[in-house]
Amino acid sequence: MILPILIFSPIAGILLLLLIRKDQERLIKWVGTAATLPALLLSLYLYMQFRAGEKLTQYDIRLDWFRFGSFEQFDPNLYAVRFELGIDGFSLVMLLLTSLLCTLAAIASVQIKKERKGYFLLFLILQIGMLGVFASENLILFFLFFELTLIPMFFLISKWGYEKSKQAAYSFLVYNGLGSAVLLIVIMILFAKTGTSNIAVLQQVIPNGGATLIANITPEMKYGLLIALLVAFGVKLPIFPLHTWMLNVHVQAPPPIVMLHAGVLLKIGAFGLIRFGMGIFPEQFNSLSTYLLILGLINLLFGAFLAFVQNDFKMVLAYSSISHMGIVLLGLGAQNEAGLQGAIFQVVSHGLIAALLFFIVGLLYERTSTTELSKLGGLAKTVPVLSGFLLVGGLASLGLPGMSGFISEFTAFLGVFENYPLYAGIGALGLILTAVYMLRAVLAITFGERKVGAVRPVNDVRGAEWMPLIILTGVIILIGVYPALLQNPIYDTIGFLLTEGGG
């Protein structure tokens, strides 16, 4: 029962928070942060068990839930929906990433100054949704957890964000709501055609056919369903031109929430494309690889070019996220082991680096009330430690060897060069632009000329701010130096997608 406890452990914190008066802000902060720890500890325990050689399937949970119609005389599993939780190496890595960033974002929420009780209640609901997404073993349960993330995110953005937060929240809700509607249509068609929502069964039945199909799924329908999945998860990733909502969220949402949004929620799009797009429709996914490569190049170059011309550091990082998600698409389009490994590495690596940089952005804004490059400069003299961490985050983002950004980009491009050298050569321009825009922004903030009238921060890193900075930096370097920490868990997943899954 470890998986249900891991996913629903924040409920204990929610119940405690409901009993605390809203004026007890210090206690609320401690309870809200402590409630994220059980999921982190259990995720670490699962990872250690995996490292010790234990099979992750022993933690699977399958309980009767509900069914549509009465078909027991034909097949007891027909149109039955079960409460199914399970993990493989890829899911385990995503659970670890989610639980770690939730704890660090909760610590970073010391920046939240108003209505902390409501904030942490929504925060913990969001954590349940994110954890559930990565541990769901059937599509209907996945969809419910997926939807659960939308409601708290809407209120966290609109209530605790900046000047145009309501506009950003509604943009988030509309785009992601439309993506969810498309995803629901795909799920219902698959359920109606196969009589099951179990992901493992669908990964066997759809590519291979067989007697378990209730109705025939034509190749044309498979292409249509896959394209619908690309749209649904492309909104979340986001894929150009479905990206505009994300820019508003990155700029207007409070920094701890952007840490989770950039670090985890965007990655649900990549997770869905890999688990459902590549896993359920491998033949069609393979035939669309060229289009994925083109979309990846557009994301990579478009995001890099626009990041270069931004004056707001938040916008630089927002367009940088779009650019880095292009590398994920390139890795998936390569359709080989190196490319897929690089895509998964990039999912995790960018989640950590984006969380670090957006946490630093929050600290900068708290001290200077601005994130505009033209109003910042020379911070290395007044806040040298914070500037040092900013430089580390920037170097990790541009792919400095010895950091996670390098190993993910190198592996993804290795896969692309193997099968599509022309696309890889074009994409390499994006890597050069990444170094240019990131160094331009970071050096302007740390060593640039101080403008007349600019706010001079007097406080360097202090108190609880050290923990997210040190932990995120440490994990980024650890993965860069010893990538087997990620490679070993995802090895079986990659093998299945490229062989049994038919990729």
XYZ file of C-alpha atoms in Angstrom:
503
model
C 0.000 0.000 0.000
C 2.998 2.286 -0.278
C 1.824 4.009 -3.481
C -1.585 5.149 -2.141
C 0.122 6.430 1.011
C 2.733 8.267 -1.089
C 0.122 9.928 -3.305
C -2.473 10.802 -0.680
C -0.140 11.632 2.229
C -0.717 15.405 1.743
C -4.315 14.838 2.890
C -3.002 14.588 6.473
C -1.561 18.074 6.100
C -4.812 19.348 4.589
C -6.804 18.056 7.572
C -4.380 19.623 10.043
C -4.459 22.947 8.222
C -8.252 22.988 8.394
C -7.974 22.853 12.198
C -5.505 25.745 12.432
C -6.651 29.363 12.692
C -5.653 31.414 9.654
C -3.817 33.970 11.818
C -1.328 31.287 13.003
C 0.829 31.875 9.936
C 4.067 30.419 11.301
C 2.368 27.142 12.258
C 0.604 27.025 8.882
C 3.930 27.370 7.107
C 5.510 24.559 9.117
C 2.547 22.182 8.709
C 2.222 22.943 4.991
C 5.906 22.257 4.404
C 6.045 19.163 6.624
C 3.045 17.671 4.786
C 5.139 17.418 1.602
C 7.863 15.354 3.284
C 6.197 11.895 3.469
C 5.918 11.723 -0.325
C 9.579 12.684 -0.680
C 10.733 10.117 1.872
C 8.621 7.346 0.344
C 9.860 8.200 -3.156
C 13.437 7.996 -1.922
C 12.624 4.673 -0.251
C 11.238 3.274 -3.518
C 14.321 4.472 -5.366
C 16.628 2.814 -2.825
C 14.622 -0.409 -3.088
C 15.020 -0.301 -6.857
C 18.769 0.273 -6.494
C 18.886 -2.736 -4.191
C 17.390 -4.915 -6.935
C 13.746 -5.021 -5.846
C 11.053 -5.270 -8.536
C 8.839 -2.201 -8.737
C 5.845 -4.314 -9.777
C 5.487 -5.568 -6.211
C 4.124 -2.126 -5.278
C 1.312 -2.204 -7.837
C -2.220 -1.730 -6.519
C -5.370 -2.978 -8.287
C -8.784 -2.549 -6.655
C -12.267 -2.930 -8.111
C -13.781 0.494 -8.693
C -16.734 0.640 -11.101
C -17.866 -0.776 -14.457
C -20.007 0.149 -17.402
C -22.713 -2.406 -18.204
C -22.847 -6.093 -17.282
C -20.456 -8.121 -19.380
C -19.146 -10.549 -16.758
C -20.442 -13.549 -18.729
C -18.135 -12.594 -21.594
C -15.113 -11.232 -19.751
C -14.940 -10.043 -16.104
C -12.525 -7.293 -17.138
C -14.674 -5.943 -19.970
C -15.570 -2.257 -19.451
C -14.423 -2.512 -15.847
C -12.491 0.442 -14.471
C -10.179 -0.391 -11.610
C -8.268 1.810 -9.203
C -4.840 0.902 -10.522
C -1.572 2.378 -9.334
C 1.873 1.241 -10.403
C 5.314 2.485 -11.340
C 8.171 1.670 -13.625
C 11.584 3.319 -13.717
C 10.339 6.360 -15.635
C 7.400 6.875 -13.266
C 9.713 6.479 -10.277
C 12.029 9.210 -11.568
C 9.067 11.540 -12.121
C 7.709 10.833 -8.627
C 11.103 11.692 -7.172
C 11.291 14.911 -9.183
C 7.756 15.912 -8.188
C 8.107 15.187 -4.483
C 11.499 16.924 -4.272
C 10.302 20.073 -6.033
C 7.110 20.139 -3.950
C 9.125 20.176 -0.727
C 11.510 22.840 -2.014
C 8.654 24.956 -3.403
C 6.912 24.719 -0.033
C 10.086 26.007 1.626
C 10.269 28.760 -0.998
C 6.695 29.731 -0.129
C 8.064 31.778 2.743
C 7.754 34.530 0.115
C 3.947 34.224 0.293
C 2.745 36.964 2.629
C -1.062 36.725 2.501
C -3.650 34.043 3.258
C -1.137 31.273 3.778
C -3.762 28.802 4.952
C -5.665 28.879 1.674
C -2.389 28.856 -0.247
C -1.057 25.693 1.391
C -4.416 23.912 1.150
C -4.392 24.424 -2.613
C -0.668 23.635 -2.772
C -1.178 20.205 -1.186
C -4.129 19.398 -3.446
C -1.890 20.246 -6.397
C 0.764 17.876 -5.057
C -1.754 15.009 -4.862
C -2.744 15.582 -8.485
C 0.833 15.680 -9.749
C 1.877 12.542 -7.869
C -1.226 10.684 -9.006
C -0.589 11.474 -12.664
C 2.756 9.680 -12.642
C 1.545 6.618 -10.729
C -1.734 5.971 -12.564
C -1.975 2.673 -14.399
C -5.200 3.358 -16.259
C -6.232 6.242 -18.482
C -9.362 7.260 -16.592
C -7.519 7.541 -13.280
C -4.728 9.430 -15.076
C -7.288 11.873 -16.461
C -8.858 12.476 -13.025
C -5.492 13.283 -11.459
C -4.611 15.369 -14.529
C -7.762 17.440 -14.011
C -7.078 17.707 -10.295
C -3.957 19.748 -11.057
C -5.903 22.384 -13.016
C -8.207 23.649 -10.257
C -5.618 24.516 -7.570
C -3.253 25.923 -10.205
C -5.952 28.315 -11.418
C -6.510 29.738 -7.931
C -2.824 29.740 -6.982
C -2.035 31.815 -10.057
C -4.978 34.217 -9.845
C -4.948 34.787 -6.072
C -1.243 34.927 -5.272
C 0.231 36.092 -8.570
C 1.251 39.537 -9.800
C -0.604 42.383 -11.516
C -2.077 40.444 -14.455
C -2.420 37.142 -12.645
C -6.153 36.737 -13.303
C -5.611 37.071 -17.042
C -2.811 34.489 -16.845
C -4.987 32.127 -14.771
C -7.881 32.245 -17.233
C -5.498 31.751 -20.151
C -4.057 28.725 -18.339
C -7.527 27.323 -17.691
C -8.827 27.810 -21.236
C -5.834 26.287 -23.018
C -5.412 23.382 -20.608
C -9.161 22.837 -20.469
C -9.292 22.464 -24.249
C -6.323 20.103 -24.117
C -8.108 18.056 -21.451
C -11.253 17.870 -23.597
C -9.254 16.461 -26.499
C -7.543 13.972 -24.170
C -10.911 12.852 -22.780
C -12.219 12.178 -26.283
C -9.190 9.974 -27.021
C -9.631 8.074 -23.760
C -13.339 7.452 -24.382
C -12.720 6.200 -27.927
C -10.004 3.815 -26.739
C -12.204 2.589 -23.896
C -15.160 2.037 -26.211
C -13.057 0.207 -28.811
C -11.107 -2.025 -26.416
C -13.259 -2.353 -23.308
C -10.312 -1.419 -21.066
C -8.536 1.654 -19.766
C -5.521 -0.236 -18.431
C -2.397 1.326 -19.937
C -0.338 -1.881 -20.066
C -3.153 -3.748 -21.834
C -3.629 -0.914 -24.333
C 0.101 -0.922 -25.083
C -0.241 -4.568 -26.106
C -3.655 -4.570 -27.782
C -3.511 -1.429 -29.947
C -0.176 -2.134 -31.709
C -0.722 -5.891 -32.062
C -4.499 -6.185 -32.450
C -6.053 -9.493 -31.474
C -9.259 -10.910 -30.106
C -9.364 -8.487 -27.181
C -10.407 -5.630 -29.465
C -14.157 -5.002 -29.246
C -14.181 -3.057 -32.518
C -11.598 -2.650 -35.198
C -9.312 0.379 -34.992
C -8.258 1.318 -38.485
C -4.782 2.729 -39.208
C -6.427 6.037 -40.088
C -8.135 6.160 -36.706
C -4.856 5.376 -34.974
C -3.248 8.335 -36.725
C -6.176 10.532 -35.740
C -5.973 9.468 -32.095
C -2.207 10.000 -32.019
C -2.519 13.487 -33.516
C -5.202 14.264 -30.923
C -2.770 13.156 -28.198
C -0.098 15.410 -29.714
C -2.505 18.330 -29.438
C -3.642 17.462 -25.902
C -0.152 17.002 -24.511
C 1.318 19.601 -26.877
C -0.649 22.253 -25.016
C 0.916 21.117 -21.772
C 4.496 20.741 -23.041
C 4.002 23.314 -24.779
C 4.552 22.863 -28.523
C 4.553 25.942 -30.763
C 2.040 27.545 -31.481
C 0.193 26.310 -28.359
C 2.620 28.107 -26.048
C 1.253 31.612 -25.416
C -0.605 30.750 -22.209
C 2.602 29.436 -20.648
C 4.413 32.765 -21.042
C 1.749 34.530 -18.978
C 1.901 31.913 -16.242
C 5.694 32.059 -15.976
C 5.593 35.840 -15.602
C 2.493 36.328 -13.435
C 2.385 33.302 -11.103
C 4.163 33.414 -7.711
C 7.729 32.004 -7.945
C 7.129 28.831 -5.857
C 4.234 27.901 -8.128
C 6.306 28.611 -11.242
C 8.913 26.240 -9.801
C 6.276 23.487 -9.905
C 4.792 24.610 -13.181
C 8.086 24.697 -15.074
C 9.603 21.825 -13.116
C 6.718 19.326 -13.110
C 3.489 20.369 -14.826
C 5.072 21.054 -18.216
C 6.685 17.636 -17.976
C 3.288 15.933 -17.861
C 3.096 16.763 -21.562
C 6.339 14.947 -22.289
C 5.350 12.067 -19.988
C 2.042 11.681 -21.827
C 3.661 11.722 -25.268
C 6.135 9.038 -24.225
C 3.800 6.823 -22.197
C 0.687 7.055 -24.390
C 1.752 8.403 -27.782
C 4.874 6.288 -28.211
C 3.666 3.427 -26.008
C 0.170 2.882 -27.449
C 0.694 3.975 -31.068
C 4.344 3.036 -31.722
C 4.064 2.440 -35.471
C 2.234 5.704 -36.101
C 4.542 7.577 -33.747
C 7.549 6.281 -35.653
C 6.084 7.359 -38.990
C 5.531 10.882 -37.633
C 9.125 11.194 -36.421
C 10.041 13.734 -39.122
C 7.200 15.994 -38.051
C 8.310 15.696 -34.420
C 11.811 16.716 -35.431
C 10.462 19.748 -37.310
C 8.309 20.759 -34.328
C 11.323 20.281 -32.073
C 13.481 22.533 -34.244
C 10.771 25.202 -34.299
C 10.469 25.102 -30.512
C 14.228 25.119 -30.021
C 15.038 27.980 -32.399
C 11.893 30.050 -31.856
C 12.299 29.964 -28.081
C 16.020 30.724 -28.266
C 15.628 33.679 -30.657
C 12.883 35.307 -28.585
C 14.692 34.651 -25.300
C 17.636 36.595 -26.716
C 15.628 39.807 -27.268
C 13.756 39.890 -23.938
C 14.413 42.524 -21.298
C 12.498 40.773 -18.502
C 14.437 37.879 -16.970
C 11.167 36.000 -16.382
C 10.438 36.164 -20.096
C 13.955 34.994 -20.867
C 13.341 31.904 -18.744
C 9.835 31.389 -20.164
C 11.086 31.313 -23.755
C 14.027 29.221 -22.570
C 11.548 26.585 -21.354
C 9.934 26.507 -24.797
C 13.363 26.112 -26.379
C 14.443 23.329 -24.043
C 11.210 21.402 -24.615
C 12.207 21.420 -28.278
C 15.128 19.194 -27.300
C 12.632 16.719 -25.810
C 10.765 16.597 -29.136
C 14.027 16.149 -31.037
C 15.001 13.240 -28.810
C 11.607 11.577 -29.316
C 11.785 12.160 -33.058
C 15.169 10.412 -33.266
C 13.415 7.094 -32.530
C 16.476 5.412 -31.046
C 17.843 4.599 -27.625
C 20.104 7.636 -27.280
C 17.406 10.047 -28.421
C 14.739 8.682 -26.082
C 17.175 8.591 -23.173
C 18.173 12.182 -23.900
C 14.517 13.245 -24.020
C 13.820 11.722 -20.599
C 17.058 13.161 -19.207
C 16.024 16.571 -20.529
C 12.625 16.286 -18.841
C 14.263 15.755 -15.456
C 17.207 18.081 -15.974
C 15.137 21.024 -17.151
C 12.742 20.477 -14.260
C 15.580 20.901 -11.765
C 17.291 23.803 -13.558
C 14.058 25.710 -14.174
C 13.076 25.306 -10.517
C 16.465 26.675 -9.416
C 16.339 29.672 -11.766
C 12.743 30.608 -10.938
C 13.487 30.352 -7.233
C 16.361 32.788 -7.758
C 14.037 35.041 -9.781
C 11.699 35.158 -6.799
C 14.549 36.134 -4.486
C 15.670 38.867 -6.904
C 12.173 40.292 -7.181
C 11.735 40.261 -3.408
C 14.923 42.289 -3.018
C 14.647 44.675 -5.976
C 10.932 44.662 -6.968
C 11.978 44.127 -10.598
C 13.226 41.442 -12.946
C 14.015 43.741 -15.876
C 17.569 43.399 -17.104
C 17.790 47.129 -17.792
C 17.090 47.886 -14.114
C 19.425 45.280 -12.665
C 23.193 45.128 -12.817
C 26.253 44.741 -10.658
C 24.554 42.433 -8.172
C 27.733 40.402 -7.806
C 29.049 43.172 -5.541
C 26.023 43.445 -3.269
C 24.681 39.854 -3.240
C 27.665 37.726 -4.315
C 26.326 34.378 -3.075
C 22.968 34.757 -4.803
C 24.765 35.925 -7.947
C 26.987 32.852 -7.765
C 23.996 30.517 -7.663
C 22.448 32.438 -10.558
C 25.620 31.910 -12.581
C 25.583 28.198 -11.751
C 21.952 27.926 -12.856
C 22.701 29.770 -16.078
C 25.679 27.543 -16.865
C 23.595 24.433 -16.181
C 20.884 25.718 -18.517
C 23.301 26.289 -21.387
C 24.733 22.794 -20.964
C 28.071 23.162 -19.206
C 29.849 19.765 -18.965
C 29.592 18.294 -15.485
C 25.978 19.398 -15.075
C 22.702 17.671 -15.906
C 21.953 20.036 -18.797
C 25.000 18.825 -20.683
C 24.322 15.109 -20.403
C 20.677 15.504 -21.474
C 21.427 17.698 -24.484
C 24.441 15.633 -25.521
C 22.518 12.356 -25.393
C 19.470 13.729 -27.219
C 21.574 15.214 -30.016
C 23.652 12.037 -30.213
C 20.447 10.189 -31.062
C 19.393 12.794 -33.628
C 22.829 12.835 -35.284
C 22.686 9.048 -35.584
C 19.525 9.016 -37.720
C 18.960 12.607 -38.861
C 22.273 14.506 -39.090
C 20.763 17.433 -41.022
C 18.159 18.144 -38.346
C 20.818 17.772 -35.661
C 23.072 20.276 -37.417
C 20.271 22.827 -37.604
C 19.349 22.178 -33.981
C 22.936 22.819 -32.899
C 22.323 26.482 -33.748
C 19.767 26.508 -30.953
C 22.378 25.287 -28.483
C 24.667 28.148 -29.506
C 21.828 30.642 -29.093
C 21.084 29.173 -25.659
C 24.593 30.028 -24.510
C 24.255 33.525 -25.976
C 20.910 34.506 -24.413
C 21.607 32.893 -21.060
C 25.060 34.456 -20.633
C 23.697 37.808 -21.839
C 20.985 37.776 -19.157
C 23.032 36.355 -16.292
C 26.069 38.554 -16.885
C 23.875 41.639 -17.244
C 22.401 40.946 -13.813
C 25.585 39.968 -12.009
C 28.344 42.035 -13.618
C 26.452 44.539 -15.752
C 26.462 48.275 -15.252
C 24.258 49.447 -12.408
C 21.607 51.857 -13.643
C 20.926 55.176 -11.948
C 18.097 54.831 -9.448
C 18.198 51.021 -9.433
C 17.399 49.330 -6.138
C 20.496 48.053 -4.352
C 19.661 44.847 -2.439
C 21.268 44.632 0.979
C 20.394 41.065 1.920
C 22.197 38.102 0.403
C 20.987 34.513 0.796
C 19.611 33.975 4.282
C 17.771 31.432 6.431
C 15.617 28.856 4.700
C 16.608 30.209 1.273
C 19.822 28.185 1.435
C 18.116 24.811 1.291
C 16.502 24.979 -2.208
C 19.637 26.595 -3.627
C 22.033 23.986 -2.241
C 19.842 20.931 -2.889
C 18.904 21.848 -6.464
C 22.477 22.799 -7.338
C 23.774 19.595 -5.758
C 21.333 17.337 -7.640
C 22.047 19.103 -10.953
C 25.779 18.509 -10.510
C 25.289 14.955 -9.206
C 23.296 13.915 -12.275
C 25.827 15.624 -14.537
C 28.730 13.778 -12.942
C 26.977 10.433 -12.391
C 24.126 10.110 -14.945
C 23.642 6.434 -14.083
C 21.420 7.681 -11.251
C 18.837 8.416 -13.958
C 19.946 5.971 -16.608
C 19.479 2.809 -14.568
C 15.801 3.368 -13.633
C 14.697 4.317 -17.155
C 16.632 1.568 -18.952
C 13.772 -0.961 -18.959
C 11.240 1.685 -19.998
C 13.363 2.673 -22.991
C 13.859 -0.984 -23.918
C 10.111 -1.630 -23.868
C 9.266 1.454 -25.947
C 11.842 0.597 -28.594
C 11.172 -3.165 -28.795
C 7.963 -4.544 -27.312
C 6.234 -1.222 -27.797
C 7.221 -1.393 -31.433
C 9.097 1.909 -31.578
